[in-house]
Short mmCIF file of C-alpha atoms and ligand atoms in Angstrom, two decimals:
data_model
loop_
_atom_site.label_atom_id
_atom_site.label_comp_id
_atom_site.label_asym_id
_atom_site.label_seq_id
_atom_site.Cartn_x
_atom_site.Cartn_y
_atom_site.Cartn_z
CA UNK A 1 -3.28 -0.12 40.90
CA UNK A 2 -4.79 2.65 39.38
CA UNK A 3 -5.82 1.88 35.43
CA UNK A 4 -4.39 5.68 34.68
CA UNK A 5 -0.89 4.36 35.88
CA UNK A 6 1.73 4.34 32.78
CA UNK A 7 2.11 0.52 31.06
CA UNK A 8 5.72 0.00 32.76
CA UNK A 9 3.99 0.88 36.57
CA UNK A 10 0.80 -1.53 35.72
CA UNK A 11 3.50 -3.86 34.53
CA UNK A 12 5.25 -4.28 37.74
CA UNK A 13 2.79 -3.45 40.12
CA UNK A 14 -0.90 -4.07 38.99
CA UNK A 15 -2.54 -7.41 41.09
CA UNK A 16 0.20 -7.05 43.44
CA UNK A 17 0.23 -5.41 46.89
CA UNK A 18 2.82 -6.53 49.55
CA UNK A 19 1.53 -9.38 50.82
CA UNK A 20 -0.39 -9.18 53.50
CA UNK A 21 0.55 -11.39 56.16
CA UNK A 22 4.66 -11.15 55.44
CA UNK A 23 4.86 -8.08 53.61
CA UNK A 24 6.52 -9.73 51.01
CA UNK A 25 7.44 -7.31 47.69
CA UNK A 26 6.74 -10.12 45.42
CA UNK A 27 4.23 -12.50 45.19
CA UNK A 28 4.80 -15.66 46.47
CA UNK A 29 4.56 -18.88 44.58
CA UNK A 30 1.27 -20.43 46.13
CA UNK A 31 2.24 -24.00 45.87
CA UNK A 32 -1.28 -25.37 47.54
CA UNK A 33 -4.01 -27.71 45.88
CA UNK A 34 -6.17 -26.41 48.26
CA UNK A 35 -6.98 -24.10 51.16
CA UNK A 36 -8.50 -24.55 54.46
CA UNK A 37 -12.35 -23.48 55.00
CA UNK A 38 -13.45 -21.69 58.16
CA UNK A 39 -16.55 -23.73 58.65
CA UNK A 40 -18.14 -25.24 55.67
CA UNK A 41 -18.15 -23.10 52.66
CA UNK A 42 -16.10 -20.01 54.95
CA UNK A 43 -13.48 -19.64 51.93
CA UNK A 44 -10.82 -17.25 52.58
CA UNK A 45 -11.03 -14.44 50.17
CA UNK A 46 -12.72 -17.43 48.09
CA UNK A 47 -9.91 -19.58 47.46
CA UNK A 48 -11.42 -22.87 47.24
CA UNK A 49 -9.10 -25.35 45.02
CA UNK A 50 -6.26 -24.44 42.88
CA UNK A 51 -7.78 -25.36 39.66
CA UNK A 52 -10.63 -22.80 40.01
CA UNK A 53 -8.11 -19.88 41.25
CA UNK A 54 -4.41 -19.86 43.13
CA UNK A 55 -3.28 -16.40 44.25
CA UNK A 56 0.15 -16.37 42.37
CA UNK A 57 -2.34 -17.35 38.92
CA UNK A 58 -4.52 -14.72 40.00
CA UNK A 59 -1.88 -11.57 40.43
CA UNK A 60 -0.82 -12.54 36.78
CA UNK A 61 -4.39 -12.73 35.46
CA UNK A 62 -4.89 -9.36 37.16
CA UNK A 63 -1.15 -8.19 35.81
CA UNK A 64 -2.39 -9.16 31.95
CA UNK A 65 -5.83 -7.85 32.13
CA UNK A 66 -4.13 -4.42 32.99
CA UNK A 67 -1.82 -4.43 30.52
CA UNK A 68 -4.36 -5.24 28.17
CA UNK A 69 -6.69 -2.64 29.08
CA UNK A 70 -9.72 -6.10 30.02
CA UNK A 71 -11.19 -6.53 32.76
CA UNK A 72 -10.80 -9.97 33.44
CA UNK A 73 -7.81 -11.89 32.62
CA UNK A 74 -7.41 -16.01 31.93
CA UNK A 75 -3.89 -17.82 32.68
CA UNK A 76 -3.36 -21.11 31.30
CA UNK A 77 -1.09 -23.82 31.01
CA UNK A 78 -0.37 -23.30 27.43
CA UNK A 79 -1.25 -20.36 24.84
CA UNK A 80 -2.53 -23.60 22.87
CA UNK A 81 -4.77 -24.41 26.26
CA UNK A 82 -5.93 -20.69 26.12
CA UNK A 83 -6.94 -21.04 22.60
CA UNK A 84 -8.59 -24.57 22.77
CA UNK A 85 -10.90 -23.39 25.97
CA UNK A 86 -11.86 -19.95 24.25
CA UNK A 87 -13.17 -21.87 21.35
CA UNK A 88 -14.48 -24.20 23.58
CA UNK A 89 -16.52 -21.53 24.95
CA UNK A 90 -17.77 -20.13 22.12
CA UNK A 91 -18.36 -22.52 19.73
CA UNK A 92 -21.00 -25.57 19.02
CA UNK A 93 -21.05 -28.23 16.31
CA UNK A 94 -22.54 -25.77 13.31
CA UNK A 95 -20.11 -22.70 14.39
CA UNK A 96 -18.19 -20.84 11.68
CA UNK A 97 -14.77 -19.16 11.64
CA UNK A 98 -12.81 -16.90 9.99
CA UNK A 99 -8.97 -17.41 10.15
CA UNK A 100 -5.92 -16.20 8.95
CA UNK A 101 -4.68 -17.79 5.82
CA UNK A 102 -1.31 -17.85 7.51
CA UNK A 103 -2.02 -18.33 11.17
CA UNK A 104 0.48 -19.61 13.47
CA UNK A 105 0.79 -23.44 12.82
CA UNK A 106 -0.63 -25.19 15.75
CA UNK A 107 -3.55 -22.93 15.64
CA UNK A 108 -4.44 -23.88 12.63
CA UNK A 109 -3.90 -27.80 13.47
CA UNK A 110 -6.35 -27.00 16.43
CA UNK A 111 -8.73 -25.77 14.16
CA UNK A 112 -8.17 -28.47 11.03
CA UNK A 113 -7.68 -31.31 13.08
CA UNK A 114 -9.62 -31.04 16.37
CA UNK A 115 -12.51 -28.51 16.49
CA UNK A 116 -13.39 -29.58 12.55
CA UNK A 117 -14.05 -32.76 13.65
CA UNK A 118 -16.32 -31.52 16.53
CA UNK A 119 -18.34 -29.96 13.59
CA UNK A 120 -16.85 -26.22 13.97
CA UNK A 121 -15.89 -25.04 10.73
CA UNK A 122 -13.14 -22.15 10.12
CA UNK A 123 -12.44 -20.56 6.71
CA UNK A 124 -8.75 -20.08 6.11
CA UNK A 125 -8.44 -16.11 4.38
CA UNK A 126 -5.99 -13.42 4.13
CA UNK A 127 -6.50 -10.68 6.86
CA UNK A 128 -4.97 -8.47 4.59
CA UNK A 129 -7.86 -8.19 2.43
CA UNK A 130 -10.67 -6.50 3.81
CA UNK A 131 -13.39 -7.72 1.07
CA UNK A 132 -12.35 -10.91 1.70
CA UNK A 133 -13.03 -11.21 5.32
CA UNK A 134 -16.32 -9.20 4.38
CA UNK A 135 -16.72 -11.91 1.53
CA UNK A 136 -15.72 -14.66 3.94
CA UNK A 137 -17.91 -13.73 7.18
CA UNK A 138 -21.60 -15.28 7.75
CA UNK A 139 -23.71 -13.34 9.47
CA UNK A 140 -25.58 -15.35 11.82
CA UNK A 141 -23.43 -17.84 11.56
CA UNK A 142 -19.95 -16.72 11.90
CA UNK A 143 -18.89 -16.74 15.60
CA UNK A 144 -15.87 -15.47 15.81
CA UNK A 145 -13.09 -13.79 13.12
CA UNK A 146 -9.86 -14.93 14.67
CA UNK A 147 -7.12 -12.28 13.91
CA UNK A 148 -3.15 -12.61 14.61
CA UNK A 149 -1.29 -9.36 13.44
CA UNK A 150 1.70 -9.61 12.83
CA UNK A 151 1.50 -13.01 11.78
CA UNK A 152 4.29 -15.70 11.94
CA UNK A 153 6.50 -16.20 10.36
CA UNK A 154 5.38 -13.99 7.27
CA UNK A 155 4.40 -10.95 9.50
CA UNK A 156 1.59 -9.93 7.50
CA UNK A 157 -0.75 -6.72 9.51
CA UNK A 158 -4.13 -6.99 9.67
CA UNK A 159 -6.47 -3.85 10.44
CA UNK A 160 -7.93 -4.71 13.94
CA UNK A 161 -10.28 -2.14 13.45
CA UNK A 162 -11.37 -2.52 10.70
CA UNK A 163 -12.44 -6.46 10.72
CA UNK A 164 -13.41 -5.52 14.09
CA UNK A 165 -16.28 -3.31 12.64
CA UNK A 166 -16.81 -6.30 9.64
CA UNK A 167 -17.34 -8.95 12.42
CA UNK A 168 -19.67 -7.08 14.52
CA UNK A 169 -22.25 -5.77 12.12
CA UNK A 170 -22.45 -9.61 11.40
CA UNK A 171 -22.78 -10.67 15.12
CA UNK A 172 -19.35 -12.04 15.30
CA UNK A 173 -16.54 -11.19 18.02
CA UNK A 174 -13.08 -10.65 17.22
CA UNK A 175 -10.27 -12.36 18.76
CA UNK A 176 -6.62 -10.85 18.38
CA UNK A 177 -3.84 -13.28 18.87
CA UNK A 178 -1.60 -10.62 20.51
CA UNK A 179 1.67 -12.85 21.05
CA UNK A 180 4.03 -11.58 18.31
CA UNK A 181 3.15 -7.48 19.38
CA UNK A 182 2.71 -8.17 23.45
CA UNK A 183 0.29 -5.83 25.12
CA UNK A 184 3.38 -3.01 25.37
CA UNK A 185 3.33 -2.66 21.46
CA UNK A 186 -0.20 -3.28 20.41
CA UNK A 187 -3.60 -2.76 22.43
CA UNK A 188 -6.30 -4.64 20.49
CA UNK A 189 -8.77 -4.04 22.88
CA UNK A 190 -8.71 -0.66 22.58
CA UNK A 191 -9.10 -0.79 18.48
CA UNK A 192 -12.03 -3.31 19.49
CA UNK A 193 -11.20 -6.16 19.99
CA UNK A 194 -13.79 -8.30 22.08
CA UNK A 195 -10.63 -10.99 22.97
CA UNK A 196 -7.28 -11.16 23.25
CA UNK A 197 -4.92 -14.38 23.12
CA UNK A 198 -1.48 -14.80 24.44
CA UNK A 199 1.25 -17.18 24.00
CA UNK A 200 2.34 -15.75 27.14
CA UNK A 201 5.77 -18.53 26.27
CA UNK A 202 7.33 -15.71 24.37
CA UNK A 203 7.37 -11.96 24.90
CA UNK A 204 5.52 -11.55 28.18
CA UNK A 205 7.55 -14.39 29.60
CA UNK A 206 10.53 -13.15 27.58
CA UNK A 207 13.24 -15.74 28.84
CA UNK A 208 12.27 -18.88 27.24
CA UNK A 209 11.91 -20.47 30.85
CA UNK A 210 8.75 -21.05 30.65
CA UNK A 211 5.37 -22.48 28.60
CA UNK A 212 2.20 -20.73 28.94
CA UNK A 213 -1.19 -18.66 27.17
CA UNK A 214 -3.54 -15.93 28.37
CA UNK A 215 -6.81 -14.82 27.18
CA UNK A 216 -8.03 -11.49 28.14
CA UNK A 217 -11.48 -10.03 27.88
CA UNK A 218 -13.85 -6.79 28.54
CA UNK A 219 -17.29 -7.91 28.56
CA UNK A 220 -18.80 -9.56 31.61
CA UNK A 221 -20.38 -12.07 29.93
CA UNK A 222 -17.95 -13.56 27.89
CA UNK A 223 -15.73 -13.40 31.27
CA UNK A 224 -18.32 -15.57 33.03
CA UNK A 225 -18.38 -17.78 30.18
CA UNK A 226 -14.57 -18.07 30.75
CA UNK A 227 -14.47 -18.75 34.05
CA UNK A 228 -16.28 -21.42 34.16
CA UNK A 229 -15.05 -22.54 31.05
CA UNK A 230 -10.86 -22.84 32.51
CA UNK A 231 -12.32 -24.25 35.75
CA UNK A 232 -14.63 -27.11 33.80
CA UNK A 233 -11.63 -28.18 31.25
CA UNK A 234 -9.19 -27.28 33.96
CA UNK A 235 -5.49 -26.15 31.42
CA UNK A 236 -4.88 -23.89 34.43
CA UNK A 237 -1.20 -22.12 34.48
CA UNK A 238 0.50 -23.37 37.91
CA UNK A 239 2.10 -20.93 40.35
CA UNK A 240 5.20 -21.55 39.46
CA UNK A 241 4.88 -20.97 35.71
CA UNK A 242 2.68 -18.31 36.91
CA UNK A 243 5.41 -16.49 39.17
CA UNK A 244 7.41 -16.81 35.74
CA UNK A 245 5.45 -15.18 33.68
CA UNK A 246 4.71 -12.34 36.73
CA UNK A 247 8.65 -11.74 36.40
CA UNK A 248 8.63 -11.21 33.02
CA UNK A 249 5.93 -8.79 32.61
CA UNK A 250 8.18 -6.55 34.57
CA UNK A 251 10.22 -6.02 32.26
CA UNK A 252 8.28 -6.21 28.79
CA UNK A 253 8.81 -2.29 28.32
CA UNK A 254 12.51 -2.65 28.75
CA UNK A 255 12.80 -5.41 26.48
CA UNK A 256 10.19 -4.35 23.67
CA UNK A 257 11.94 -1.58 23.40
CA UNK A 258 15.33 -3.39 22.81
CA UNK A 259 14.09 -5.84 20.91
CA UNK A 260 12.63 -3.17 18.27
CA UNK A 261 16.26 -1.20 18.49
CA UNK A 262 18.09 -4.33 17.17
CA UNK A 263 15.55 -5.59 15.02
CA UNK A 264 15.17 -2.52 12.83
CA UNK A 265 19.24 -2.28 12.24
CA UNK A 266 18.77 -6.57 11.78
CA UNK A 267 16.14 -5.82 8.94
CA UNK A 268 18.05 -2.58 7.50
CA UNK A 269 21.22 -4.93 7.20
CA UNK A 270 19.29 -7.90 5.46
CA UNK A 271 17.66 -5.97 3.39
CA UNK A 272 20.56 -4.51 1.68
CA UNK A 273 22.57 -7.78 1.51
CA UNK A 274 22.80 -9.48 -1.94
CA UNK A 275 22.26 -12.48 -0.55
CA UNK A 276 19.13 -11.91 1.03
CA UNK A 277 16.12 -11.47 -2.00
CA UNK A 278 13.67 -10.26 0.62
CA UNK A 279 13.69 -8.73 4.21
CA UNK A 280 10.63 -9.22 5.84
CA UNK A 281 9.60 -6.68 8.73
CA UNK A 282 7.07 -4.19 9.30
CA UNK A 283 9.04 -1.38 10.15
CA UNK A 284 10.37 -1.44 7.25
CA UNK A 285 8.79 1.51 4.53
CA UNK A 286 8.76 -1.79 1.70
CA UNK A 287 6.79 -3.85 3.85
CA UNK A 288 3.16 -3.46 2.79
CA UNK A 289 1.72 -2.92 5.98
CA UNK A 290 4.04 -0.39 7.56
CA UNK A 291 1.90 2.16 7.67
CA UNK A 292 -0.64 0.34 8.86
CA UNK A 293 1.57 -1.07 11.79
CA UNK A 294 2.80 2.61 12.33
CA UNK A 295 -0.65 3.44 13.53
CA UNK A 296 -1.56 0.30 15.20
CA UNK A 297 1.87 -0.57 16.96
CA UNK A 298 3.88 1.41 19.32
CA UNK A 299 6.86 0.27 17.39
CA UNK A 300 7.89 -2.96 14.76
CA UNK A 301 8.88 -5.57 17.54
CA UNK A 302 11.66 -7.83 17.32
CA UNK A 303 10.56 -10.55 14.56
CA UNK A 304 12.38 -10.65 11.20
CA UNK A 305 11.72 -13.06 8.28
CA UNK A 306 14.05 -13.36 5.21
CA UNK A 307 13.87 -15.14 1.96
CA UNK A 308 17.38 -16.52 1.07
CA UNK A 309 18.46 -15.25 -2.65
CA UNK A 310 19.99 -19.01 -3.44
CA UNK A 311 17.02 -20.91 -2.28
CA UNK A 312 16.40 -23.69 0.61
CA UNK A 313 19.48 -25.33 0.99
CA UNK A 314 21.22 -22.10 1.71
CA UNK A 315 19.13 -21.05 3.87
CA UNK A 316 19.26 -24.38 5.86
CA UNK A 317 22.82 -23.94 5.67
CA UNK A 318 22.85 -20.69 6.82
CA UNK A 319 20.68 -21.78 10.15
CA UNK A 320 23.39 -24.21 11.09
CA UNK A 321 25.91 -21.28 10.75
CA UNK A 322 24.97 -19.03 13.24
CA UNK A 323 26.49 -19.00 16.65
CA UNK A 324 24.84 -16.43 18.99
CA UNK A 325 21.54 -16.52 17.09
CA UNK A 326 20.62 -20.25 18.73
CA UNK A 327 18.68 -22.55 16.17
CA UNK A 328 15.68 -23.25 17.84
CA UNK A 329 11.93 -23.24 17.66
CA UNK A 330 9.86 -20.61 19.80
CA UNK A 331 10.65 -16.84 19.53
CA UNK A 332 10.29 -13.59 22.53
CA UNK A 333 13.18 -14.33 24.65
CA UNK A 334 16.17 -12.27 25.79
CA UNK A 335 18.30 -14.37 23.03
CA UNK A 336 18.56 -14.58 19.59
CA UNK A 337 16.97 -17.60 17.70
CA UNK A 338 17.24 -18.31 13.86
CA UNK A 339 14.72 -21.28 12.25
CA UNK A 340 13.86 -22.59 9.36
CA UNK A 341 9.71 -22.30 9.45
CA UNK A 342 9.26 -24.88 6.76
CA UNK A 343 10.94 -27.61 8.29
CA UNK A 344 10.13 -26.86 11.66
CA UNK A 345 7.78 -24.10 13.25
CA UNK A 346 5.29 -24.78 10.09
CA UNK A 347 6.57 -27.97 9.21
CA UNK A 348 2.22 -29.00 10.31
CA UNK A 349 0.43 -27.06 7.44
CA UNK A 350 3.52 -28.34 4.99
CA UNK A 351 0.85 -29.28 1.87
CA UNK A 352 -2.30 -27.02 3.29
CA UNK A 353 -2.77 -23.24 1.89
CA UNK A 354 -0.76 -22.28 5.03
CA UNK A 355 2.36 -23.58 3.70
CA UNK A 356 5.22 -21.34 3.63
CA UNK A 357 8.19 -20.29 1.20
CA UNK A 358 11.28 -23.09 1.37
CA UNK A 359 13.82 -20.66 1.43
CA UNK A 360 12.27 -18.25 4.22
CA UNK A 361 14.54 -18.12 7.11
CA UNK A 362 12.54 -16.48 10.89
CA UNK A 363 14.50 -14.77 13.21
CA UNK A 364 13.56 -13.68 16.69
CA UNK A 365 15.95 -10.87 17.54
CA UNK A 366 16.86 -10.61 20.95
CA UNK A 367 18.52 -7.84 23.53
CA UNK A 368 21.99 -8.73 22.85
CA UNK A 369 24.25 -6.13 21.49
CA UNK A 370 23.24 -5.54 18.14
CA UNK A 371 26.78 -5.15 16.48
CA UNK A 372 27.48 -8.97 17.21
CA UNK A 373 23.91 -10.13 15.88
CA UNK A 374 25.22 -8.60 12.83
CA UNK A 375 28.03 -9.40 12.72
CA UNK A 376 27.04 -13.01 13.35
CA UNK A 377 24.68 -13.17 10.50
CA UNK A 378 26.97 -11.55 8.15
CA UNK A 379 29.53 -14.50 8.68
CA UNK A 380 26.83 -16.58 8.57
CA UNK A 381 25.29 -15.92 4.95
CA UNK A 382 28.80 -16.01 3.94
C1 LIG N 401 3.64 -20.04 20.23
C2 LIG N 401 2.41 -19.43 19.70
C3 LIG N 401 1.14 -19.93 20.02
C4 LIG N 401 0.95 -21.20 20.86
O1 LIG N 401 1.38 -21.04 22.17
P1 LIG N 401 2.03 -22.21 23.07
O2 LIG N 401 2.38 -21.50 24.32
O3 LIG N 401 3.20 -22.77 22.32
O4 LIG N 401 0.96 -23.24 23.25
C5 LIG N 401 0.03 -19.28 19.54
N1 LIG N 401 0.15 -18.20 18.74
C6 LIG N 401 1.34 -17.69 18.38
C7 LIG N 401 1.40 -16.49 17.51
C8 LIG N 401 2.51 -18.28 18.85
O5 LIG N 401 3.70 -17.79 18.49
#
């Protein structure tokens, strides 16, 4: 596939020819351990074992290094398994961090409460504030400043490019946690980004059928590092999940777009309701990094936060109300989902600086039609 194709032809058809031998459109699900040798060490097209590499895994690494604009792309059972081996790769006890101050929750319980103890130390700051990461960064020291734009659930933007050129005059890489934008809305590589980090369990899946992460790289050498990195801890994505994920890609343009539409009437509607004291959503012109996101996103992407005018109760009330937005955890599928973040998405950094507002409500707008999403949420805040 040729890397000048458009993002909706990479999409659907980059790391995956016919197959050979059948001719089959799509890829097949390559349920094998392992794969027969012509003659000791004759590997076929160097398949070996399926932990090191499994033909459906590999189309979808291929797929997501495309859409990312890498060249090398990492599928893994988890986006928490993606995470935990990056840092494994790039990290020793004495490493330093940079975080965000409100990263996703279990990223920051990987960092607080399993790589700390392993002697890696990460300083919690907001992304927002460019001294700050300046302020914040060690040079020498600092291995990595680990960037997630827009954030969850508060949907704070960070300036990939600039903490990209922060990091590297002090030696450290930048890794963008690109899960909430997808590769369709945001391209951190290209604003220079050294890593990126997928959740692939939410957009580029996009049908909640599935668990899964992704890293994505340019340089060679932090690809090599990788490689043998997923093959030595082994939190490899299995074809099936892999085949998932493959399915989904297809359609990420389709659905980004969608999920944009109905989010930005979503926010315009909360943010006019008297019951609602603050809409939350970059495409919004009151959001303080819309312009920002205007030049760093395609478009706002289909995540909404709201604080709830009569405080916590109501706005645990009002997530047991709706009925087509589905109370649930997890966000980037074809349906709508409502949660409460402090009691359950962020209920692990309940008590740490990460802690979030008790009345903040998250929704994760989906492709339905938008006039019942409304309509649903205007019954529901009553
Ligand atoms: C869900 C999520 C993760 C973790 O991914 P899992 O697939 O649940 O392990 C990481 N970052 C963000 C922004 C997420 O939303």
């Amino acid at each position: 596939m040729s890397e000048s194709a458009g993002f909706s032809t990479r999409a659907i058809h980059a790391g995956q020819e016919p197959d050979p031998t059948t001719g089959a459109v799509i890829a097949p699900i390559y349920a094998t351990s392992t794969y027969a040798q012509d003659g000791v060490g004759g590997l076929r097209n160097g398949y070996e074992y399926s932990r090191s590499a499994n033909p459906t895994r590999t189309a979808l690494e291929q797929c997501l290094a495309s859409l990312e604009g890498g060249s090398r792309g990492f599928a893994f059972a988890s986006g928490l398994a993606a995470e935990d081996t990056l840092l494994r790769a790039i990290t020793s006890p004495g490493s330093h961090l940079v975080i965000p101050n409100d990263a996703y929750g279990g990223t920051f319980r990987l960092f607080a409460r399993v790589h700390q103890r392993w002697g890696v130390e990460a300083t919690p700051v907001a992304l927002t504030d460019l001294e700050a990461v300046a302020a914040a960064v060690r040079p020498g020291e600092t291995v990595a400043v680990w960037v997630e734009t827009p954030t969850n659930p508060l949907l704070a933007v960070a300036d990939i490019a600039a903490i990209a050129e922060i990091a590297h005059a002090a030696g450290a890489v930048v890794i963008v946690d690109n899960t909430f934008a997808s590769p369709y809305l945001q391209q951190p590589l290209a604003l220079g980004a050294d890593v990126v980090v997928h959740s692939t369990t939410k957009y580029c899946g996009g049908h909640s059928d599935v668990v899964g992460g992704a890293l994505v790289v340019n340089d060679a050498e932090l690809a090599e590092q990788l490689v043998f990195h997923q093959n030595a801890i082994g939190g490899v994505a299995g074809p099936f999940d892999s085949w998932l994920v493959l399915r989904g890609l297809k359609t990420l343009s389709l659905r980004m777009e969608r999920h944009s539409d109905n989010a930005e009437q979503v926010a315009a509607f909360l943010d006019q309701h008297p019951q609602v004291s603050q809409a939350i959503y970059p495409g919004l012109t009151s959001h303080p990094g819309h312009e920002l996101a205007a030049r760093q996103m395609r478009r706002f992407g289909g995540m909404v936060s709201f604080r709830v005018a009569a405080g916590e109760q109501a706005a645990l009330d009002l997530c047991a109300r709706t009925k087509v937005f589905v109370l649930a955890e997890s966000l980037g599928g074809v349906e709508s989902l409502i949660e409460h973040p402090g009691r359950m998405t962020h209920a692990s950094v309940a008590g740490t600086e990460l802690e979030v507002p008790s009345d903040l409500v998250r929704l994760s707008v989906g492709i339905e039609d938008v006039e019942d999403l409304i309509a649903d949420l205007d019954s529901a805040i009553g």
